[in-house]
């Protein structure tokens, strides 16, 4: 599942609850997707090369997330979640119309 639906469901909660809920949703969803693709035989070598290329950015984001989370928590979290969800909804509508 994408990020906006579970984020909208969790947006009234405090930052740690929201982040942990999204982390579990993404982790489980990723494992199911990768498992299904592996069973279907559609995982190719270039997928692994791309994953390796994206790993440094993933690690950098993980390292930066602590400082960013502390700045967004509190009164800024809910507006940030709602803004992100509205932006993705608008993008989906525009993409559907085009």
Steps between C-alpha positions, in 0.01 A plus 500: 500500500611857447594741776209746503214264607673360812647844575153654492370228730786558744523881477315577826766303694832621637811485282648176637172313449453638149857422394499149644163424340624614159826308546311176565261560207790565262713211631218245475386634163853487362555145621172384347575674170855366478388151597223496241737629229761238591239223485379632164858500372505866399797611711794564267865579568449866406254531788776405743743743335244780530433410865874515571524840329218635716646365825727802578203738478295270719773491764541880483126545549502262794784692664332838441157385611563542873573871477220559251246308709575710807440822303171384343347333807240694691287766341665466156439128449128497425515789248800335332312170463186671369700714255683195366175306462331793322797540264500131408124506448530802271781329306288186459205704372718691251662176383157342455376794295807499275 
